Amino acid sequence: MTSVTITGISKSYQAGVPVLKPIDLTIQAGELFFLLGPSGCGKSTLLRILAGLVEPDGGSIRFNGREITRLPAEKRRAAMVFQNYALWPHLTVFENVAFGLRAEGADNAKIRKEVADALELVQLADCAERKIPSLSGGQQQRVALARALAMRPDLLLLDEPLSNLDARLRDTMRREIRRIAKERELTAIYVTHDRQEALSMADRLAVMHQGILQQVGAPEEVYNLPVNRFVAGFLGDANFIDGTVTENGLFRSHFGEFQLAPTAFRPETGRKITAAIRPERIRFAAQKGAHTFSAKLTDRTFLGECCEWKFDADGLALEVTESAPPMRRIGDVCELEFDPGHLIALQG
Ligand code: ADP
Ligand code: MG
């Protein structure tokens, strides 16, 4: 298993337009790590730098403590799976999966064994002699994965590998890729713009925006305790509330004073900040109390498993989701409360 240490990696393709601001990141051996961010934020560039396909302007990369920044791609023992699969259409599944091993000069016995193992792992053992165009999109994706696995890489790099598949297949493949990464004890770095993919699969993830890692942590941590507005909004729906920090450390908004979650960020008294709360962390209060506030119901959407409610809290639009909604009519004034520990002070 390989750990990856990225120190001060920077890149611009065009002078004055930085794509990666100096990036520092350590990925543990055996970790399934995600780079999550919107299109154009620099995810693929960082992945390609790790693979040795793009040269960084500055900084260093170490695999297991060994400096590999200038090592050619083929010497890194890193295998990449691309979004468009990049398979050879005129070759069989077997030959596609064998491709890298042949290029390395592996002998036939080794090639047969590694290809068979890899096809077994992706559940395509029966398809070895098929041609690529005869396979479904999901099967082609599995071939691309098998080709990477057959190289027995120390590091598996995946760049939006599931984005060409339909939703149902994507769901199955998420589980499959995680199973395979864990079974082979791989260190894997997975790039996606899909928050559900990252939240459901990652051991840890980095949220990336404009060439900067905004936050790194476990999925629950990044979702529940976002450090800034971008992370809060990119990982899910969020209500943003402006206010001030009071003498006793409460958050004062124009519709009430509330306890902030105990996070590492402790803004000083009097500071104007924005706080975030997720819609599922606001509840209908049983009765008016010290920590409740009133808001007028403005809209309601029934979604089956839950209901989305829109409120006006003294001029501020709030979104609330609740699974067991009480009967309320548009225009009703309701008493609401925040789940304690879920109102997050944001750093920007
Ligand atoms: P992501 O994978 O997050 O969508 P990329 O790393 O592909 O982001 O791209 C980041 C930025 O760098 C984008 O603005 C993109 O247009 C630009 N870019 C990517 N590759 C190249 C290249 N080979 N030459 C010039 N600009 C590039
Ligand atoms: Mg990309």
Short mmCIF file of C-alpha atoms and ligand atoms in Angstrom, two decimals:
data_model
loop_
_atom_site.label_atom_id
_atom_site.label_comp_id
_atom_site.label_asym_id
_atom_site.label_seq_id
_atom_site.Cartn_x
_atom_site.Cartn_y
_atom_site.Cartn_z
CA MET A 1 0.00 0.00 0.00
CA THR A 2 1.20 3.45 -0.91
CA SER A 3 0.77 6.80 0.81
CA VAL A 4 0.80 9.95 -1.31
CA THR A 5 2.24 13.24 -0.08
CA ILE A 6 1.58 16.32 -2.17
CA THR A 7 3.55 19.41 -1.14
CA GLY A 8 3.10 22.85 -2.71
CA ILE A 9 1.98 21.53 -6.11
CA SER A 10 1.08 24.40 -8.45
CA LYS A 11 0.14 24.58 -12.11
CA SER A 12 -0.90 27.11 -14.74
CA TYR A 13 -1.37 26.27 -18.39
CA GLN A 14 -1.33 29.97 -19.25
CA ALA A 15 0.81 32.60 -17.56
CA GLY A 16 -1.18 34.44 -14.88
CA VAL A 17 -4.05 31.92 -14.82
CA PRO A 18 -3.32 29.53 -11.96
CA VAL A 19 -5.26 26.25 -12.21
CA LEU A 20 -3.76 24.81 -9.01
CA LYS A 21 -2.80 27.24 -6.26
CA PRO A 22 -0.11 25.50 -4.20
CA ILE A 23 -1.77 22.29 -2.99
CA ASP A 24 -0.76 20.37 0.14
CA LEU A 25 -2.41 17.03 0.78
CA THR A 26 -1.55 13.66 2.29
CA ILE A 27 -3.43 10.53 1.29
CA GLN A 28 -3.01 7.54 3.59
CA ALA A 29 -2.00 4.11 2.34
CA GLY A 30 -5.08 2.04 1.52
CA GLU A 31 -7.40 5.03 1.49
CA LEU A 32 -10.19 5.59 -1.05
CA PHE A 33 -9.78 9.33 -1.39
CA PHE A 34 -12.02 11.69 -3.39
CA LEU A 35 -11.32 14.99 -5.08
CA LEU A 36 -14.73 16.61 -5.32
CA GLY A 37 -15.49 19.89 -7.02
CA PRO A 38 -17.27 21.62 -9.90
CA SER A 39 -16.13 21.37 -13.49
CA GLY A 40 -12.97 23.38 -14.18
CA CYS A 41 -11.70 23.56 -10.57
CA GLY A 42 -8.52 21.62 -11.37
CA LYS A 43 -9.36 18.04 -10.29
CA SER A 44 -8.18 16.32 -13.48
CA THR A 45 -5.05 18.45 -13.58
CA LEU A 46 -4.08 17.31 -10.08
CA LEU A 47 -4.84 13.67 -10.94
CA ARG A 48 -2.80 13.88 -14.15
CA ILE A 49 0.11 15.38 -12.24
CA LEU A 50 -0.03 12.38 -9.87
CA ALA A 51 -0.10 10.03 -12.87
CA GLY A 52 2.86 11.78 -14.47
CA LEU A 53 0.85 12.93 -17.50
CA VAL A 54 1.12 16.64 -16.68
CA GLU A 55 4.17 18.35 -15.24
CA PRO A 56 3.60 20.67 -12.26
CA ASP A 57 5.17 24.15 -12.20
CA GLY A 58 6.36 23.70 -8.64
CA GLY A 59 6.12 21.48 -5.57
CA SER A 60 6.80 17.82 -4.94
CA ILE A 61 5.02 14.48 -4.87
CA ARG A 62 6.12 11.53 -2.80
CA PHE A 63 4.81 7.99 -2.93
CA ASN A 64 5.57 6.22 0.37
CA GLY A 65 8.01 8.99 1.22
CA ARG A 66 9.91 8.57 -2.07
CA GLU A 67 10.16 11.65 -4.27
CA ILE A 68 8.66 10.88 -7.71
CA THR A 69 7.89 14.38 -9.02
CA ARG A 70 10.10 13.97 -12.12
CA LEU A 71 9.64 10.23 -12.57
CA PRO A 72 8.08 9.27 -15.95
CA ALA A 73 4.49 8.01 -15.85
CA GLU A 74 5.32 4.39 -16.68
CA LYS A 75 7.69 4.13 -13.71
CA ARG A 76 5.18 5.34 -11.10
CA ARG A 77 3.10 2.17 -10.71
CA ALA A 78 -0.01 4.34 -10.94
CA ALA A 79 -2.87 3.24 -13.21
CA MET A 80 -5.55 5.56 -14.48
CA VAL A 81 -9.19 4.94 -15.42
CA PHE A 82 -10.60 7.62 -17.72
CA GLN A 83 -14.14 8.91 -18.12
CA ASN A 84 -14.29 7.84 -21.79
CA TYR A 85 -12.64 4.44 -21.01
CA ALA A 86 -10.02 4.88 -23.81
CA LEU A 87 -10.36 1.25 -24.94
CA TRP A 88 -9.14 -0.18 -28.27
CA PRO A 89 -12.33 -1.00 -30.21
CA HIS A 90 -10.70 -3.48 -32.60
CA LEU A 91 -9.19 -5.58 -29.81
CA THR A 92 -10.89 -8.18 -27.62
CA VAL A 93 -11.58 -7.60 -23.94
CA PHE A 94 -8.63 -9.86 -23.12
CA GLU A 95 -6.23 -7.90 -25.32
CA ASN A 96 -7.44 -4.59 -23.96
CA VAL A 97 -6.83 -5.71 -20.39
CA ALA A 98 -3.47 -7.24 -21.36
CA PHE A 99 -2.33 -4.09 -23.14
CA GLY A 100 -0.27 -2.50 -20.37
CA LEU A 101 1.28 -5.81 -19.33
CA ARG A 102 2.38 -6.53 -22.92
CA ALA A 103 3.85 -3.03 -23.17
CA GLU A 104 5.83 -3.80 -20.00
CA GLY A 105 7.13 -7.01 -21.59
CA ALA A 106 5.40 -9.38 -19.16
CA ASP A 107 5.52 -13.08 -20.13
CA ASN A 108 2.43 -14.89 -21.39
CA ALA A 109 1.82 -16.87 -18.21
CA LYS A 110 1.80 -13.71 -16.13
CA ILE A 111 -0.43 -11.93 -18.63
CA ARG A 112 -2.95 -14.81 -18.63
CA LYS A 113 -3.05 -14.89 -14.85
CA GLU A 114 -3.32 -11.14 -14.25
CA VAL A 115 -5.93 -10.64 -16.97
CA ALA A 116 -8.01 -13.55 -15.64
CA ASP A 117 -7.77 -12.22 -12.07
CA ALA A 118 -8.71 -8.69 -13.12
CA LEU A 119 -11.66 -9.86 -15.25
CA GLU A 120 -12.83 -12.05 -12.37
CA LEU A 121 -12.68 -9.07 -10.02
CA VAL A 122 -14.87 -6.93 -12.31
CA GLN A 123 -17.16 -9.92 -13.05
CA LEU A 124 -16.37 -10.13 -16.75
CA ALA A 125 -14.64 -13.53 -16.79
CA ASP A 126 -17.06 -14.74 -19.49
CA CYS A 127 -16.40 -11.84 -21.82
CA ALA A 128 -12.66 -12.22 -22.48
CA GLU A 129 -13.07 -12.94 -26.21
CA ARG A 130 -15.73 -10.32 -26.91
CA LYS A 131 -14.98 -7.19 -28.95
CA ILE A 132 -15.46 -3.82 -27.27
CA PRO A 133 -18.33 -2.50 -29.47
CA SER A 134 -20.45 -5.53 -28.51
CA LEU A 135 -20.34 -4.55 -24.82
CA SER A 136 -22.70 -2.26 -22.91
CA GLY A 137 -21.41 1.02 -21.45
CA GLY A 138 -21.27 -0.55 -18.01
CA GLN A 139 -19.27 -3.51 -19.30
CA GLN A 140 -16.85 -1.21 -21.12
CA GLN A 141 -16.33 0.69 -17.90
CA ARG A 142 -15.50 -2.62 -16.18
CA VAL A 143 -12.96 -3.44 -18.90
CA ALA A 144 -11.27 -0.09 -18.35
CA LEU A 145 -11.13 -0.80 -14.63
CA ALA A 146 -9.79 -4.33 -15.24
CA ARG A 147 -7.06 -2.94 -17.51
CA ALA A 148 -5.89 -0.67 -14.68
CA LEU A 149 -6.11 -3.47 -12.08
CA ALA A 150 -4.18 -5.96 -14.24
CA MET A 151 -1.09 -3.76 -13.84
CA ARG A 152 -1.21 -4.37 -10.06
CA PRO A 153 -0.78 -0.64 -9.50
CA ASP A 154 0.30 0.81 -6.16
CA LEU A 155 -2.03 3.70 -6.87
CA LEU A 156 -5.34 3.63 -8.73
CA LEU A 157 -6.45 6.96 -10.22
CA LEU A 158 -10.04 7.32 -11.42
CA ASP A 159 -11.23 10.38 -13.34
CA GLU A 160 -15.06 10.58 -13.35
CA PRO A 161 -15.21 6.88 -14.28
CA LEU A 162 -18.99 6.58 -13.95
CA SER A 163 -20.26 9.76 -15.53
CA ASN A 164 -21.24 8.09 -18.81
CA LEU A 165 -23.44 5.50 -17.10
CA ASP A 166 -27.12 5.71 -16.23
CA ALA A 167 -28.14 6.30 -12.61
CA ARG A 168 -28.95 2.67 -11.74
CA LEU A 169 -25.71 1.30 -13.14
CA ARG A 170 -23.73 4.07 -11.47
CA ASP A 171 -25.13 2.99 -8.14
CA THR A 172 -24.02 -0.63 -8.64
CA MET A 173 -20.58 0.42 -9.88
CA ARG A 174 -20.02 2.69 -6.88
CA ARG A 175 -20.34 -0.33 -4.61
CA GLU A 176 -18.23 -2.46 -6.95
CA ILE A 177 -15.36 -0.01 -7.16
CA ARG A 178 -15.30 0.41 -3.41
CA ARG A 179 -15.38 -3.37 -2.90
CA ILE A 180 -12.49 -3.88 -5.35
CA ALA A 181 -10.38 -1.06 -3.89
CA LYS A 182 -10.77 -2.57 -0.42
CA GLU A 183 -10.30 -6.17 -1.55
CA ARG A 184 -7.03 -5.28 -3.30
CA GLU A 185 -6.02 -2.93 -0.46
CA LEU A 186 -5.44 -0.20 -3.02
CA THR A 187 -4.71 3.42 -2.43
CA ALA A 188 -7.17 5.05 -4.80
CA ILE A 189 -7.82 8.67 -5.75
CA TYR A 190 -11.16 9.27 -7.36
CA VAL A 191 -12.17 12.50 -9.08
CA THR A 192 -15.82 13.50 -9.38
CA HIS A 193 -18.17 16.48 -9.47
CA ASP A 194 -20.94 14.28 -8.03
CA ARG A 195 -21.34 14.88 -4.31
CA GLN A 196 -23.37 11.73 -3.74
CA GLU A 197 -20.68 9.64 -5.33
CA ALA A 198 -18.07 11.19 -3.06
CA LEU A 199 -20.17 11.09 0.11
CA SER A 200 -21.25 7.48 -0.39
CA MET A 201 -17.87 6.01 -1.41
CA ALA A 202 -15.05 8.02 0.15
CA ASP A 203 -13.01 7.23 3.21
CA ARG A 204 -12.03 10.90 3.07
CA LEU A 205 -12.50 13.62 0.53
CA ALA A 206 -11.18 17.03 -0.44
CA VAL A 207 -13.62 19.65 -1.65
CA MET A 208 -11.93 21.67 -4.38
CA HIS A 209 -12.85 25.08 -5.79
CA GLN A 210 -10.83 27.37 -8.05
CA GLY A 211 -7.62 25.40 -7.61
CA ILE A 212 -7.78 25.38 -3.81
CA LEU A 213 -8.63 22.54 -1.43
CA GLN A 214 -11.38 24.14 0.61
CA GLN A 215 -11.77 21.35 3.16
CA VAL A 216 -10.44 17.83 3.70
CA GLY A 217 -12.18 15.28 5.90
CA ALA A 218 -14.45 12.28 6.24
CA PRO A 219 -17.78 12.58 4.39
CA GLU A 220 -19.83 13.09 7.58
CA GLU A 221 -17.41 15.71 8.84
CA VAL A 222 -17.38 17.76 5.64
CA TYR A 223 -21.15 17.50 5.24
CA ASN A 224 -22.01 18.26 8.87
CA LEU A 225 -19.28 20.79 9.64
CA PRO A 226 -18.52 22.70 6.43
CA VAL A 227 -15.93 25.44 6.90
CA ASN A 228 -17.30 27.90 4.36
CA ARG A 229 -20.24 28.78 2.18
CA PHE A 230 -18.88 27.03 -0.88
CA VAL A 231 -18.43 23.68 0.90
CA ALA A 232 -21.80 23.95 2.67
CA GLY A 233 -23.60 24.68 -0.61
CA PHE A 234 -21.70 22.20 -2.79
CA LEU A 235 -22.34 19.22 -0.52
CA GLY A 236 -26.06 19.75 -0.12
CA ASP A 237 -28.86 22.20 0.49
CA ALA A 238 -28.13 24.75 3.17
CA ASN A 239 -29.75 27.80 4.73
CA PHE A 240 -27.41 30.74 5.22
CA ILE A 241 -28.14 33.18 8.02
CA ASP A 242 -26.29 36.43 8.68
CA GLY A 243 -25.69 37.50 12.26
CA THR A 244 -23.28 38.59 14.96
CA VAL A 245 -21.50 36.77 17.76
CA THR A 246 -22.73 37.88 21.20
CA GLU A 247 -20.76 38.31 24.47
CA ASN A 248 -21.79 34.83 25.63
CA GLY A 249 -20.82 33.19 22.36
CA LEU A 250 -24.31 32.90 20.90
CA PHE A 251 -25.24 33.72 17.32
CA ARG A 252 -27.61 36.68 17.08
CA SER A 253 -29.73 36.86 13.94
CA HIS A 254 -32.65 39.20 13.33
CA PHE A 255 -35.10 36.47 14.36
CA GLY A 256 -33.43 35.11 17.47
CA GLU A 257 -30.30 34.07 19.34
CA PHE A 258 -28.99 30.57 18.92
CA GLN A 259 -26.20 28.28 20.11
CA LEU A 260 -23.48 27.62 17.52
CA ALA A 261 -22.01 24.17 16.97
CA PRO A 262 -18.70 23.69 18.82
CA THR A 263 -16.32 23.75 15.84
CA ALA A 264 -12.66 24.71 15.61
CA PHE A 265 -13.65 28.12 14.26
CA ARG A 266 -14.38 30.46 17.21
CA PRO A 267 -15.25 33.92 15.91
CA GLU A 268 -14.71 36.73 18.42
CA THR A 269 -17.51 38.71 20.10
CA GLY A 270 -19.15 41.30 17.87
CA ARG A 271 -17.94 39.77 14.63
CA LYS A 272 -20.41 39.61 11.75
CA ILE A 273 -20.56 36.08 10.36
CA THR A 274 -22.72 33.83 8.25
CA ALA A 275 -23.99 30.60 9.79
CA ALA A 276 -25.29 27.57 7.89
CA ILE A 277 -27.95 25.05 8.82
CA ARG A 278 -29.11 22.14 6.67
CA PRO A 279 -32.86 21.90 5.93
CA GLU A 280 -33.10 18.51 7.68
CA ARG A 281 -31.71 20.10 10.85
CA ILE A 282 -34.65 22.44 11.33
CA ARG A 283 -37.69 20.96 13.06
CA PHE A 284 -41.21 21.90 13.95
CA ALA A 285 -41.12 22.68 17.68
CA ALA A 286 -43.77 21.04 19.87
CA GLN A 287 -44.31 24.36 21.62
CA LYS A 288 -42.89 27.86 21.88
CA GLY A 289 -39.73 27.91 24.00
CA ALA A 290 -36.48 29.71 24.70
CA HIS A 291 -34.80 28.24 21.62
CA THR A 292 -37.67 28.29 19.15
CA PHE A 293 -38.58 30.95 16.62
CA SER A 294 -41.64 31.77 14.56
CA ALA A 295 -41.77 31.59 10.78
CA LYS A 296 -44.54 31.78 8.22
CA LEU A 297 -45.08 28.81 5.91
CA THR A 298 -44.87 29.98 2.29
CA ASP A 299 -44.66 26.76 0.28
CA ARG A 300 -44.82 23.02 0.70
CA THR A 301 -43.74 20.19 -1.63
CA PHE A 302 -44.60 16.58 -0.81
CA LEU A 303 -41.84 14.24 -2.02
CA GLY A 304 -43.01 10.87 -0.67
CA GLU A 305 -40.30 10.03 1.84
CA CYS A 306 -40.21 13.61 3.09
CA CYS A 307 -41.71 17.02 2.64
CA GLU A 308 -39.94 20.25 1.68
CA TRP A 309 -41.23 23.34 3.43
CA LYS A 310 -40.39 26.93 2.70
CA PHE A 311 -40.67 29.52 5.45
CA ASP A 312 -40.31 33.22 5.88
CA ALA A 313 -38.53 33.95 9.16
CA ASP A 314 -38.97 37.68 9.45
CA GLY A 315 -37.82 38.31 5.89
CA LEU A 316 -35.35 35.45 5.61
CA ALA A 317 -36.33 32.51 3.38
CA LEU A 318 -35.68 29.19 5.13
CA GLU A 319 -35.90 25.70 3.69
CA VAL A 320 -36.90 22.79 5.94
CA THR A 321 -37.21 19.07 5.22
CA GLU A 322 -39.07 16.77 7.56
CA SER A 323 -40.01 13.14 7.07
CA ALA A 324 -43.14 13.11 9.24
CA PRO A 325 -44.70 16.49 8.55
CA PRO A 326 -47.56 17.72 10.68
CA MET A 327 -50.55 19.16 8.81
CA ARG A 328 -49.92 22.81 8.09
CA ARG A 329 -51.40 25.29 5.63
CA ILE A 330 -49.59 27.88 3.58
CA GLY A 331 -49.72 31.13 5.51
CA ASP A 332 -49.64 29.41 8.95
CA VAL A 333 -47.16 30.80 11.44
CA CYS A 334 -45.20 27.87 12.91
CA GLU A 335 -42.75 27.45 15.77
CA LEU A 336 -39.43 26.03 14.55
CA GLU A 337 -36.17 25.03 16.21
CA PHE A 338 -32.65 24.08 15.14
CA ASP A 339 -31.17 20.72 16.05
CA PRO A 340 -28.62 21.67 18.71
CA GLY A 341 -25.06 21.43 17.43
CA HIS A 342 -25.94 21.93 13.78
CA LEU A 343 -25.80 25.68 13.33
CA ILE A 344 -22.33 26.16 11.86
CA ALA A 345 -20.31 29.39 11.93
CA LEU A 346 -18.71 29.75 8.49
CA GLN A 347 -15.28 31.20 7.85
CA GLY A 348 -16.33 32.87 4.64
P1 ADP B 1 -11.72 19.66 -13.70
O1 ADP B 1 -11.19 18.28 -13.93
O2 ADP B 1 -11.94 19.98 -12.26
O3 ADP B 1 -12.94 19.93 -14.52
P2 ADP B 1 -9.35 20.54 -15.13
O4 ADP B 1 -8.16 20.20 -14.32
O5 ADP B 1 -9.66 19.68 -16.29
O6 ADP B 1 -10.61 20.71 -14.17
O7 ADP B 1 -9.20 22.03 -15.70
C1 ADP B 1 -8.91 23.13 -14.87
C2 ADP B 1 -8.73 24.36 -15.74
O8 ADP B 1 -7.58 24.19 -16.56
C3 ADP B 1 -9.88 24.62 -16.69
O9 ADP B 1 -10.06 25.99 -16.78
C4 ADP B 1 -9.39 24.05 -18.01
O10 ADP B 1 -9.97 24.74 -19.09
C5 ADP B 1 -7.91 24.31 -17.94
N1 ADP B 1 -7.13 23.27 -18.66
C6 ADP B 1 -7.16 21.94 -18.42
N2 ADP B 1 -6.31 21.28 -19.24
C7 ADP B 1 -5.73 22.22 -20.01
C8 ADP B 1 -4.75 22.18 -21.06
N3 ADP B 1 -4.20 21.01 -21.45
N4 ADP B 1 -4.39 23.35 -21.63
C9 ADP B 1 -4.93 24.52 -21.23
N5 ADP B 1 -5.85 24.63 -20.25
C10 ADP B 1 -6.24 23.50 -19.65
MG MG B 2 -11.96 16.74 -15.09
#
